[in-house]
PDB file of C-alpha atoms and ligand atoms in Angstrom:
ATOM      1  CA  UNK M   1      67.602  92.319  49.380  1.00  0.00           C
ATOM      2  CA  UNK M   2      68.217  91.138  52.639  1.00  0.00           C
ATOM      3  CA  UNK M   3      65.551  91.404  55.558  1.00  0.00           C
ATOM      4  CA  UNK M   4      66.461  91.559  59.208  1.00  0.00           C
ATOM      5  CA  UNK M   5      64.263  89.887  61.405  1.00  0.00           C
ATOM      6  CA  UNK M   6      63.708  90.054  65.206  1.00  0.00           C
ATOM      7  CA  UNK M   7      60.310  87.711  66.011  1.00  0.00           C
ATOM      8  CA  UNK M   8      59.901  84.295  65.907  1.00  0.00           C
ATOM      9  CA  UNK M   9      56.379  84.945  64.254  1.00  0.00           C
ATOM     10  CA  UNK M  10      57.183  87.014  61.770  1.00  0.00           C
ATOM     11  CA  UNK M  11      60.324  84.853  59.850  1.00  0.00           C
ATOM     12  CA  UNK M  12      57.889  81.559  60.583  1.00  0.00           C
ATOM     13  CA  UNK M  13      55.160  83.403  58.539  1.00  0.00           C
ATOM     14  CA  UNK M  14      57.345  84.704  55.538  1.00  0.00           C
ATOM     15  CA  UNK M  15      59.025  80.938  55.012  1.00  0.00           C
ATOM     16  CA  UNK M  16      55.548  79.383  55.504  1.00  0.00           C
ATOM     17  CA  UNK M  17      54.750  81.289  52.425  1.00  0.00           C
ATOM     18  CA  UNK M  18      57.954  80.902  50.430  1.00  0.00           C
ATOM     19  CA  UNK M  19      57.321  77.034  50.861  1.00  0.00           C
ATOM     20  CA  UNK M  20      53.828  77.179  49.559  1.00  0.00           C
ATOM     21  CA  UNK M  21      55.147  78.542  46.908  1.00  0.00           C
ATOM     22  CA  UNK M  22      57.171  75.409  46.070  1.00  0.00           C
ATOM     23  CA  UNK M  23      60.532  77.456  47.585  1.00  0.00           C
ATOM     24  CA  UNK M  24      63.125  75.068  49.206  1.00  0.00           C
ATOM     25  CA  UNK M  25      64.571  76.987  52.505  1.00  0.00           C
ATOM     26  CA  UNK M  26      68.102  76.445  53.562  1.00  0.00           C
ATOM     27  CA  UNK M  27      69.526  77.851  57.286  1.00  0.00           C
ATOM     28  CA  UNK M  28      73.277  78.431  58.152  1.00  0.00           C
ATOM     29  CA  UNK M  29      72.843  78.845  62.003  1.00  0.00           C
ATOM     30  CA  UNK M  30      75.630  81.186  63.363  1.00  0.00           C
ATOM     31  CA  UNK M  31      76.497  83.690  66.070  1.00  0.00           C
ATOM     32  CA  UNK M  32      77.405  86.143  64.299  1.00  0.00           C
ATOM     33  CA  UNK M  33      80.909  87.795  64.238  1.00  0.00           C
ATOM     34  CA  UNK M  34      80.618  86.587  60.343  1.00  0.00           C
ATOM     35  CA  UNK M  35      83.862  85.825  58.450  1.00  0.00           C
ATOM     36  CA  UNK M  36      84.562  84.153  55.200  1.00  0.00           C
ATOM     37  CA  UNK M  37      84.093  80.475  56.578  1.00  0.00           C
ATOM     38  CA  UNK M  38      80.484  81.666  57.448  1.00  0.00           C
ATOM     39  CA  UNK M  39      80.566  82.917  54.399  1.00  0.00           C
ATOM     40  CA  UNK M  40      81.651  80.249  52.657  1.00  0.00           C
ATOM     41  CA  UNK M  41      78.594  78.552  54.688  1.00  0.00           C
ATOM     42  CA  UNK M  42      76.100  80.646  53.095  1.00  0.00           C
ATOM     43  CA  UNK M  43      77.491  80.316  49.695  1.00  0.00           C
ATOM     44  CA  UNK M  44      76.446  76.610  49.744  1.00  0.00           C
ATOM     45  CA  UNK M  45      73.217  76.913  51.388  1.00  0.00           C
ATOM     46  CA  UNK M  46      72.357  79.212  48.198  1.00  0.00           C
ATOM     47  CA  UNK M  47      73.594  76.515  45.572  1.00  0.00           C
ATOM     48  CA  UNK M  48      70.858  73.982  47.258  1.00  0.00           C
ATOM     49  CA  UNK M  49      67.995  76.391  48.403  1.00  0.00           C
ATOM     50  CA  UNK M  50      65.893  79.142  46.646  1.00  0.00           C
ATOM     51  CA  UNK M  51      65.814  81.080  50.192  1.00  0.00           C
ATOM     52  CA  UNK M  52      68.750  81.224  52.651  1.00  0.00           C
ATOM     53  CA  UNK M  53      68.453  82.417  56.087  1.00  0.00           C
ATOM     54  CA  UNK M  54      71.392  83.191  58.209  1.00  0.00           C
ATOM     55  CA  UNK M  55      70.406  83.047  61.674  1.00  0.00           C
ATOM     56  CA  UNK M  56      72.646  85.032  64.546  1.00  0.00           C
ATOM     57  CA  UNK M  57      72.254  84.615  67.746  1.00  0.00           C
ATOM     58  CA  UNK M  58      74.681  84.358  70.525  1.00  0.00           C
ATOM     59  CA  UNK M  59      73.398  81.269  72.308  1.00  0.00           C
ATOM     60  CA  UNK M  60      73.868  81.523  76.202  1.00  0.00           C
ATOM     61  CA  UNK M  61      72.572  78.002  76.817  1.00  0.00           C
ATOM     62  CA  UNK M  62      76.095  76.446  75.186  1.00  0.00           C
ATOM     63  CA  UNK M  63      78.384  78.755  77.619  1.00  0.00           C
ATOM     64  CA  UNK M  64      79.517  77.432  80.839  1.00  0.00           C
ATOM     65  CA  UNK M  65      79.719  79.916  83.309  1.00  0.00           C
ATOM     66  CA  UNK M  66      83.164  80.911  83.121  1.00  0.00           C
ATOM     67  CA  UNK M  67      83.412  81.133  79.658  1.00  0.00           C
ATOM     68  CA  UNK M  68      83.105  83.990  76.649  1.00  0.00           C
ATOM     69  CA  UNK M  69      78.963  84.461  77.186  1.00  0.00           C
ATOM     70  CA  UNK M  70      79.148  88.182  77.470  1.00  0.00           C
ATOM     71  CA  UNK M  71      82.758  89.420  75.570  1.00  0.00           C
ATOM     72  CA  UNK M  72      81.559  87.354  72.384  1.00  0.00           C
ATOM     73  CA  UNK M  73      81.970  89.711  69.722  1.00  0.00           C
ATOM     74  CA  UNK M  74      78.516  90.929  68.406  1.00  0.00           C
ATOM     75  CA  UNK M  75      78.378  92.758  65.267  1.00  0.00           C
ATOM     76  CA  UNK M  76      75.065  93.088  63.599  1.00  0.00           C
ATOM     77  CA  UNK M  77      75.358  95.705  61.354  1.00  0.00           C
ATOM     78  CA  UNK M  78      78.294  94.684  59.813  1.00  0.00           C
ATOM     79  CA  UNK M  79      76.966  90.680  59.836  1.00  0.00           C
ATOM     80  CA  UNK M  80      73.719  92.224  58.224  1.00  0.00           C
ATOM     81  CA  UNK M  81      76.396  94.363  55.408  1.00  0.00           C
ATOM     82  CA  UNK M  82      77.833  90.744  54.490  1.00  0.00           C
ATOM     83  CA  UNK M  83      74.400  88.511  54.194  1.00  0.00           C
ATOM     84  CA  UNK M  84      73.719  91.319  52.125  1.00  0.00           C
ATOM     85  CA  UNK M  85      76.430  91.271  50.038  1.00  0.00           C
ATOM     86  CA  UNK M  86      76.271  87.827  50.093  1.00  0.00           C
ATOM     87  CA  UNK M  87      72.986  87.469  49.069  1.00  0.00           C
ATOM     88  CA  UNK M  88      71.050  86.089  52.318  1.00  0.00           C
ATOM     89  CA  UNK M  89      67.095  86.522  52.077  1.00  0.00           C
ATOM     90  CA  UNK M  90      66.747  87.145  55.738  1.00  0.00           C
ATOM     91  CA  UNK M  91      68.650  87.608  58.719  1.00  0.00           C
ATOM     92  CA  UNK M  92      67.202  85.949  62.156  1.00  0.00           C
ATOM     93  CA  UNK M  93      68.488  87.744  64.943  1.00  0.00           C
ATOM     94  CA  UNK M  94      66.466  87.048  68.022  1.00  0.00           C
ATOM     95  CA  UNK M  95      66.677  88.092  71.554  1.00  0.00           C
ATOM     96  CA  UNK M  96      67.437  85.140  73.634  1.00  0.00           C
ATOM     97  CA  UNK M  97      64.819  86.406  76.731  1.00  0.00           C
ATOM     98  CA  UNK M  98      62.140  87.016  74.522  1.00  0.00           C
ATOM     99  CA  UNK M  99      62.028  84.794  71.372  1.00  0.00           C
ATOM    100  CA  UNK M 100      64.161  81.884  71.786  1.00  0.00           C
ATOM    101  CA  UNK M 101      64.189  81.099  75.910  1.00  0.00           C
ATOM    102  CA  UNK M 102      60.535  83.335  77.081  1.00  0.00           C
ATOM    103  CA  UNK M 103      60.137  83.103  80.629  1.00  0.00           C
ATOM    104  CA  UNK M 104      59.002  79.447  81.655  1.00  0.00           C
ATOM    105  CA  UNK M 105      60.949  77.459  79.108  1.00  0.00           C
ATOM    106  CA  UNK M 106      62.834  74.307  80.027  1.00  0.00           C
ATOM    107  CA  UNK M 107      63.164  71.543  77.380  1.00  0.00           C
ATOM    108  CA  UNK M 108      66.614  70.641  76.917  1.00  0.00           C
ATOM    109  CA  UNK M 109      68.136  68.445  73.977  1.00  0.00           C
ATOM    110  CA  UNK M 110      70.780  66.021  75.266  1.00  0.00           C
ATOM    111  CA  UNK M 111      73.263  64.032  72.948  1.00  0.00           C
ATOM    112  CA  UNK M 112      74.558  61.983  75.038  1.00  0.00           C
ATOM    113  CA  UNK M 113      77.267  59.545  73.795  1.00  0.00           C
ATOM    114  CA  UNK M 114      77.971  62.156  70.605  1.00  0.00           C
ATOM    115  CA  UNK M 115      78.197  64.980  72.829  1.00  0.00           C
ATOM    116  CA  UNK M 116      80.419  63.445  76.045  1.00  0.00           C
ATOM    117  CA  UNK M 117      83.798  62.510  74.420  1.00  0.00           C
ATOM    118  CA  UNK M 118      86.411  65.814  73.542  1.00  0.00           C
ATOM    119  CA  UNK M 119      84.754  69.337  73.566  1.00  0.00           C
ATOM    120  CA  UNK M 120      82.243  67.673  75.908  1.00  0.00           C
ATOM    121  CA  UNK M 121      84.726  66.334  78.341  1.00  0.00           C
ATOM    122  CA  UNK M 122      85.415  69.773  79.296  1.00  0.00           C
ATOM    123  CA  UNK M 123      82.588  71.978  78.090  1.00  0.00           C
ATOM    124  CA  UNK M 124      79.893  69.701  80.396  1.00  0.00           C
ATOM    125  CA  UNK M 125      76.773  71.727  79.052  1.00  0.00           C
ATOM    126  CA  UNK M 126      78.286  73.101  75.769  1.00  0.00           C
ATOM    127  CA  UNK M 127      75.917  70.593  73.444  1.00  0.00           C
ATOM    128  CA  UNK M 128      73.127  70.341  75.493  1.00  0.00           C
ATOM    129  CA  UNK M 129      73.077  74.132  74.665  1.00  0.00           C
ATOM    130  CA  UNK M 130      73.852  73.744  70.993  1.00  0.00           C
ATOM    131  CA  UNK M 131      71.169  70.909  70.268  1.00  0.00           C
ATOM    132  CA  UNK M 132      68.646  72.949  71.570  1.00  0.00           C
ATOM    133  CA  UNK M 133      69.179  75.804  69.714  1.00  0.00           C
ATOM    134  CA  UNK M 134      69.654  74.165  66.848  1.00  0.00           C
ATOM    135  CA  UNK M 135      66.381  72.083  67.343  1.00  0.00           C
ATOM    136  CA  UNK M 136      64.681  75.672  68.226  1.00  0.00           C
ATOM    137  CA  UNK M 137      65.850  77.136  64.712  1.00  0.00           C
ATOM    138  CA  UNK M 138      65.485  74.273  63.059  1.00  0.00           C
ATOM    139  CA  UNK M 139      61.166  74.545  63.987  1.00  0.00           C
ATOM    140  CA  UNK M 140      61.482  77.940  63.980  1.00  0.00           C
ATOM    141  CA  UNK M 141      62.883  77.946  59.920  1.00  0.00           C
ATOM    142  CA  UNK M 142      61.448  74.609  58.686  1.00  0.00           C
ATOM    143  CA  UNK M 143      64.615  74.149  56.301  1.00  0.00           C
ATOM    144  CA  UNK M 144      65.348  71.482  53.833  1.00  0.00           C
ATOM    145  CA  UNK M 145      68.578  71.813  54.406  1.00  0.00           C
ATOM    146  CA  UNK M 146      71.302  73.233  56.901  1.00  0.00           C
ATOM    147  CA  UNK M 147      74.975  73.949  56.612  1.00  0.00           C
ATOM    148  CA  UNK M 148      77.563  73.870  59.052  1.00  0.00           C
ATOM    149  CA  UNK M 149      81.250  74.010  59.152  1.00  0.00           C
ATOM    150  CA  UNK M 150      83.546  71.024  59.954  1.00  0.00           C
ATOM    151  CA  UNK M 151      85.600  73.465  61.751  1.00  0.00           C
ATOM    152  CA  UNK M 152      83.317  72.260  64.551  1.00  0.00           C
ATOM    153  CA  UNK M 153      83.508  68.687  63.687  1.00  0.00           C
ATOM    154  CA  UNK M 154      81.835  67.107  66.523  1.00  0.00           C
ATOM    155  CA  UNK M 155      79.231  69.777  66.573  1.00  0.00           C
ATOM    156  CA  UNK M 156      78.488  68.917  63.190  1.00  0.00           C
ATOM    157  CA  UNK M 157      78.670  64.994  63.782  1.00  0.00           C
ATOM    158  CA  UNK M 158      76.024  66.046  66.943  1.00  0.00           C
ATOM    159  CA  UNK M 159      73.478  67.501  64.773  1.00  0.00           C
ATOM    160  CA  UNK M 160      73.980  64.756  62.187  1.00  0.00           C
ATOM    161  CA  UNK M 161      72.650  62.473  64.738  1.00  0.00           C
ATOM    162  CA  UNK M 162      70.177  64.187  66.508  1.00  0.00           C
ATOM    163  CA  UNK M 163      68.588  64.890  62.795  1.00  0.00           C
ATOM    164  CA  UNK M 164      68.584  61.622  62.660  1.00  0.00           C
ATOM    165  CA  UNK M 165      67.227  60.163  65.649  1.00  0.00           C
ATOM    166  CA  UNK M 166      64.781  62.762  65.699  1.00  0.00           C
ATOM    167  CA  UNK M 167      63.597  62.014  62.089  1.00  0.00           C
ATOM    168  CA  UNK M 168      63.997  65.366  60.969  1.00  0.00           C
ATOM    169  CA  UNK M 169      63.038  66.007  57.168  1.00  0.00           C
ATOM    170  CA  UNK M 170      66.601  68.295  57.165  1.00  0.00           C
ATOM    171  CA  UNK M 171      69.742  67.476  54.963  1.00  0.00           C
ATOM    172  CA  UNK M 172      72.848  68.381  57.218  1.00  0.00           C
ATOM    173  CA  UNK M 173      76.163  69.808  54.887  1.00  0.00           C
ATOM    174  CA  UNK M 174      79.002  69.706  56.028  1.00  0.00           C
ATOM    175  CA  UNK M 175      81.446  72.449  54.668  1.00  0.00           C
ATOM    176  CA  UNK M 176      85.288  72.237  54.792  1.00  0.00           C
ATOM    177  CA  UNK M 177      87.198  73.979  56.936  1.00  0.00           C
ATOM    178  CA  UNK M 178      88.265  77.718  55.557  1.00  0.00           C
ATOM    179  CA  UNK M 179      91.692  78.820  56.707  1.00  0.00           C
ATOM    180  CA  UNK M 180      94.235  81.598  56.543  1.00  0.00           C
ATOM    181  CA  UNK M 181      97.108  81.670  54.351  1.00  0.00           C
ATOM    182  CA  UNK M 182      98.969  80.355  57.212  1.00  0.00           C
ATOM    183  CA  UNK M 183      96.639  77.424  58.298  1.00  0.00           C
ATOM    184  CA  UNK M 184      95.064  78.684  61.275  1.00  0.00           C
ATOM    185  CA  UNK M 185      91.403  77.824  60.423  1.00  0.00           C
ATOM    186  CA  UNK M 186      88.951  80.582  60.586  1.00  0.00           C
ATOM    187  CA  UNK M 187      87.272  81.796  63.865  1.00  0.00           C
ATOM    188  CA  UNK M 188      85.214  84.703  65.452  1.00  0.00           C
ATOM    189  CA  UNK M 189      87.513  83.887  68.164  1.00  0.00           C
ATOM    190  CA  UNK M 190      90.455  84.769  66.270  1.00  0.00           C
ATOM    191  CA  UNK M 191      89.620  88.055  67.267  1.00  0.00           C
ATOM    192  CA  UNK M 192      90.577  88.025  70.536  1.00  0.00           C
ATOM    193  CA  UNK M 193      94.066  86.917  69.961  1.00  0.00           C
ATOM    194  CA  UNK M 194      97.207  89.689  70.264  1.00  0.00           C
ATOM    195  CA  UNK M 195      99.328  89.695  66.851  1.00  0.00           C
ATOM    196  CA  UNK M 196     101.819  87.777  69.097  1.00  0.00           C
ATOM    197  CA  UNK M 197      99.197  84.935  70.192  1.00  0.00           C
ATOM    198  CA  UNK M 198      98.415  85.084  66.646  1.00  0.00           C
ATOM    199  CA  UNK M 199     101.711  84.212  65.357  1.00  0.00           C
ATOM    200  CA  UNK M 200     102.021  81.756  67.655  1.00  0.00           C
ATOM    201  CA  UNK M 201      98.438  80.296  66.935  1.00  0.00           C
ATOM    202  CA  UNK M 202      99.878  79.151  63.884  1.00  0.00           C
ATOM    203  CA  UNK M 203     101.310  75.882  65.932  1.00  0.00           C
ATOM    204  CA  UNK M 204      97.826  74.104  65.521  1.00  0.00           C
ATOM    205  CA  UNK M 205      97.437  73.615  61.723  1.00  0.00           C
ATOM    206  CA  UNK M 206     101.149  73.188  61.963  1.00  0.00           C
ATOM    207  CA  UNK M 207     100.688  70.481  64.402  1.00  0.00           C
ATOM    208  CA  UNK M 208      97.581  68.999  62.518  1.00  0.00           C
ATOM    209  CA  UNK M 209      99.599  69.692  59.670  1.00  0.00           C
ATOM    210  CA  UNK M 210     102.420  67.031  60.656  1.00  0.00           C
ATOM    211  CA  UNK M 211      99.911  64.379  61.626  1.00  0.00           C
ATOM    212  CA  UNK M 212      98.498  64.621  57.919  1.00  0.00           C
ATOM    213  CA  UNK M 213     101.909  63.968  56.477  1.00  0.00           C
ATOM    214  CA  UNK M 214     103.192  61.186  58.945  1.00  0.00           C
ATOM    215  CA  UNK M 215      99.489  59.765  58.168  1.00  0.00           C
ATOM    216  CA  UNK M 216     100.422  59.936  54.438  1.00  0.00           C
ATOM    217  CA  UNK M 217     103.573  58.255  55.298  1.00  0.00           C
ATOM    218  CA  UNK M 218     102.312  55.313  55.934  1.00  0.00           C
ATOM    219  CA  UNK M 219     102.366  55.854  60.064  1.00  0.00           C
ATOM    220  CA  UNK M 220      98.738  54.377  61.318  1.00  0.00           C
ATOM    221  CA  UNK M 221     100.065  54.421  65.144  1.00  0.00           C
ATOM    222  CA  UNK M 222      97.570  56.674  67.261  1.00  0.00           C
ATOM    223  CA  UNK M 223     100.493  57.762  69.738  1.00  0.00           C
ATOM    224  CA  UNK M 224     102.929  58.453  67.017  1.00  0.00           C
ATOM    225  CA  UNK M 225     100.285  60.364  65.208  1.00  0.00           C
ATOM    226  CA  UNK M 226      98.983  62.399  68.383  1.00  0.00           C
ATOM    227  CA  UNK M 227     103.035  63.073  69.207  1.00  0.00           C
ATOM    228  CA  UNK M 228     103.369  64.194  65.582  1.00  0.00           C
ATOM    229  CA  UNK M 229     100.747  66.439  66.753  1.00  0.00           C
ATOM    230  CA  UNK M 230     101.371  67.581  70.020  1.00  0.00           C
ATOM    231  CA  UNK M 231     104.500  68.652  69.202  1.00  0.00           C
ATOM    232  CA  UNK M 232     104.354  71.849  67.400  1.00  0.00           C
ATOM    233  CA  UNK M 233     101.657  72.716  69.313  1.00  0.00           C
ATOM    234  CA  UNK M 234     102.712  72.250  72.644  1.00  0.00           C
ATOM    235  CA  UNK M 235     105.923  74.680  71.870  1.00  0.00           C
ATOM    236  CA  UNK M 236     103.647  77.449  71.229  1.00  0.00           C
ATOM    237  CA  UNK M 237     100.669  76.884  73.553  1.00  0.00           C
ATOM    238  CA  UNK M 238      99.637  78.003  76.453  1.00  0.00           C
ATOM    239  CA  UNK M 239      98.012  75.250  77.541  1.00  0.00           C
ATOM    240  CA  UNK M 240      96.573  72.080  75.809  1.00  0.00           C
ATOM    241  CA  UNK M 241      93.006  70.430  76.562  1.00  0.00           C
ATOM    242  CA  UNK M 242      93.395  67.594  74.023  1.00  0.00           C
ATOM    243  CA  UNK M 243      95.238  66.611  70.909  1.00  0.00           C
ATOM    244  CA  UNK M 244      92.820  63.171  70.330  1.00  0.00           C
ATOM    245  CA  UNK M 245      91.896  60.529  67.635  1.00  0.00           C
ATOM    246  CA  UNK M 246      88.804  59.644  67.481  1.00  0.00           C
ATOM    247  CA  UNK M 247      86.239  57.840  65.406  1.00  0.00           C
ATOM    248  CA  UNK M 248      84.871  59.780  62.323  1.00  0.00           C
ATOM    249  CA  UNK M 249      81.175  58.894  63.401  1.00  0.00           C
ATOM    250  CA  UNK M 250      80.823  58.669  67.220  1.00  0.00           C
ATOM    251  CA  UNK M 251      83.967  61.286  67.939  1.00  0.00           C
ATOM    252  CA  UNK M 252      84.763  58.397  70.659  1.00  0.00           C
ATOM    253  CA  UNK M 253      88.665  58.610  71.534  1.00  0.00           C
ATOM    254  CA  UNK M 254      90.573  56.068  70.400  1.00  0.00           C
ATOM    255  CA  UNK M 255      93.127  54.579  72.820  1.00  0.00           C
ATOM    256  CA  UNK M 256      97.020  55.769  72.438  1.00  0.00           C
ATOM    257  CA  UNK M 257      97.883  51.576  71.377  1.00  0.00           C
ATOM    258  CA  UNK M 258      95.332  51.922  68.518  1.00  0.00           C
ATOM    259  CA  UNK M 259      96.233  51.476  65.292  1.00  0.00           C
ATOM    260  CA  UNK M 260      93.770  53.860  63.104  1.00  0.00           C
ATOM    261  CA  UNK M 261      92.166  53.856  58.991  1.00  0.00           C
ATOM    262  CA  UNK M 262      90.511  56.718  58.717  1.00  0.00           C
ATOM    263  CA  UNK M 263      89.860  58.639  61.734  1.00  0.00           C
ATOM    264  CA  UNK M 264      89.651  62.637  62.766  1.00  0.00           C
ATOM    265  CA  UNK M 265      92.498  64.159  64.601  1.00  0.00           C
ATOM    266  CA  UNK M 266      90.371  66.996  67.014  1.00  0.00           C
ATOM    267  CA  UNK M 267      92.831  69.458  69.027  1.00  0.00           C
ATOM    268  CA  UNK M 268      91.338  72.147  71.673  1.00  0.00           C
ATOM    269  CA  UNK M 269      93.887  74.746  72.858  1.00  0.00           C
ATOM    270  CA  UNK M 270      94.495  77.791  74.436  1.00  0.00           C
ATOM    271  CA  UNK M 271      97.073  80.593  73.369  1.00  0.00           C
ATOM    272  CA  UNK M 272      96.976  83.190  76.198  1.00  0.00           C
ATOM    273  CA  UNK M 273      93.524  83.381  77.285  1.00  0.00           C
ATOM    274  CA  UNK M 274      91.888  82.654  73.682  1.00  0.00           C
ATOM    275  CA  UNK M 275      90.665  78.806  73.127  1.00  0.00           C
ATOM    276  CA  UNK M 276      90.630  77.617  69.855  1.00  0.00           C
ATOM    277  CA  UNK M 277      89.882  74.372  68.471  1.00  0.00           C
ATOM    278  CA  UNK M 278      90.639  72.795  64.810  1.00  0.00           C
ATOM    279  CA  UNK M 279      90.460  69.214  63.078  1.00  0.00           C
ATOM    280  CA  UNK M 280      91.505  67.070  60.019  1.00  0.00           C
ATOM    281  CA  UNK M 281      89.788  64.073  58.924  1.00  0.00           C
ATOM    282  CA  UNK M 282      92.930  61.361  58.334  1.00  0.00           C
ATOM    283  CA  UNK M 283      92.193  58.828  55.079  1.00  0.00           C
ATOM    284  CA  UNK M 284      90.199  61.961  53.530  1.00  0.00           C
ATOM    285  CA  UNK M 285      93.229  63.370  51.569  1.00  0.00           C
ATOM    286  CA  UNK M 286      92.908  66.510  53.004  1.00  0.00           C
ATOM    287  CA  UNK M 287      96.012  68.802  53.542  1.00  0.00           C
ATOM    288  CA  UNK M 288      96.118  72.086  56.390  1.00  0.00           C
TER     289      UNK M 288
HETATM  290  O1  LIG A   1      78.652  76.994  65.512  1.00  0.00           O
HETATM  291  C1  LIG A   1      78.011  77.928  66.034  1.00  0.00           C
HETATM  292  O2  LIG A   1      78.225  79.102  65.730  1.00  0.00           O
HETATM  293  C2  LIG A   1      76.961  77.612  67.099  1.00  0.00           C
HETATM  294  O3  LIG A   1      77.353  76.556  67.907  1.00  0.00           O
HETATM  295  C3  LIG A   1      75.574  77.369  66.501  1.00  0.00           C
HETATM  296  C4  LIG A   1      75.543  76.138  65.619  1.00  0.00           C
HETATM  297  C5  LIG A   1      75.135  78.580  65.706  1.00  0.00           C
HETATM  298  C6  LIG A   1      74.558  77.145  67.629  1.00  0.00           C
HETATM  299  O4  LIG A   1      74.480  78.241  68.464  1.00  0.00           O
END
């Protein structure tokens, strides 16, 4: 049985007692809008934890002010159906003016070399937001472990490091990527997108797609890589924010003259007014 939550108080005091009991707690922070990736996310936070919490909350702290704060999709009910069907113990949903910013809060978490390079570059608050939130429901759950998708690579390299640094007792997974039959990697934001932006959303893991097999054939150029890219993708999108190479690690660009081993090829992109973002790790033997 699932159990939806609301208070900070409340989930702290259940998982205090699960751990007494010996009980290993796992989190896969989310907000909301669930699909298959997230539940794909949830799936392996049960195969290394006795209790899984899902956590949903639309963070506002990681939207600039232009962006999708307030048309984000928010679906409870059916979130709560799938945890349940999935086999969640608890569902955190908190309200953001209450529970998780209460009047007179104003620590932020700042990442800074991790979080300046791609998303970063043009999302200027986007990770101080994340890192926060994550270090909130990180104290908040007291897990032993925490899941996140590598759709959001350099979110996931972020957290990695502020674990780290912060010497945080939390394993950080990493899960692949989940995508449609077509490629185009799983995303509440899919939503938004018109069966024509759709179709031609498809570009992207086309366009990572073609990297992967000039990578495979032998081409270790960053520019020919990135054109191998760009090109698909810049036939079918509106507008492009970055088709990069970057280190695995640091998600530092690497210059256009580079010559590359393994590296991650990160694109951000917008088809009509939707932006959507999507990576492959090159040297990792993984196909889109
Ligand atoms: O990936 C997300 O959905 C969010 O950035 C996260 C990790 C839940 C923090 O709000």
């Amino acid at each position: 049985m699932t159990e939806l939550i609301r208070d900070v108080d409340s989930l702290r005091a259940k998982l205090a007692l699960a751990r007494e009991r010996g009980r290993r707690v796992g989190v896969v922070p989310t907000m909301g809008a669930l699909h298959r990736g997230h539940l794909a996310l949830l799936e392996e936070a049960r195969k290394r934890a006795q209790v899984v919490v899902v956590t949903v909350f639309v963070n506002p702290t990681q939207f600039g002010p232009n962006e999708d704060f307030s048309k984000y999709p928010r679906t409870l009910e059916k979130d709560l159906e799938a945890c349940r069907a999935a086999g969640a113990d608890y569902v955190f949903s908190p309200e953001a003016t209450t529970e998780i910013y209460p009047p007179g809060d104003e620590t932020r978490v700042r990442v800074p070399e991790t979080g300046k390079h791609l998303e970063g570059a043009f999302r200027p608050h986007h990770f101080e937001g994340v890192a926060t939130v994550c270090l909130k429901l990180f104290q908040i759950v007291g897990p032993a472990v925490a899941v996140f998708g590598r759709k959001d690579y350099q979110q996931l390299q972020l957290i990695t490091r502020m674990v780290r640094d912060l010497f945080l007792p939390i394993e950080i997974v990493g899960h692949p990527t989940i995508r449609e039959e077509d490629g185009l990697a799983l995303s509440s934001r899919n939503a938004y997108l018109s069966p024509e932006e759709r179709a031609r959303a498809r570009a992207i893991p086309a366009g990572l797609g073609a990297a992967v097999r000039a990578y495979d054939a032998g081409e270790r150029r960053v520019s020919s890589l990135i054109a191998a890219a760009r090109e698909p993708i810049a036939a079918a999108a509106t507008s492009i924010d970055y088709v990069a190479i970057a280190d695995p690690a640091t998600v530092a660009p690497y210059p256009d003259d580079a010559v590359i081993d393994r590296a991650v090829l990160a694109v951000a992109v917008r088809v009509g007014t939707t932006r959507l973002i999507d990576n492959v790790v090159l040297g990792e033997g993984a196909t889109v």
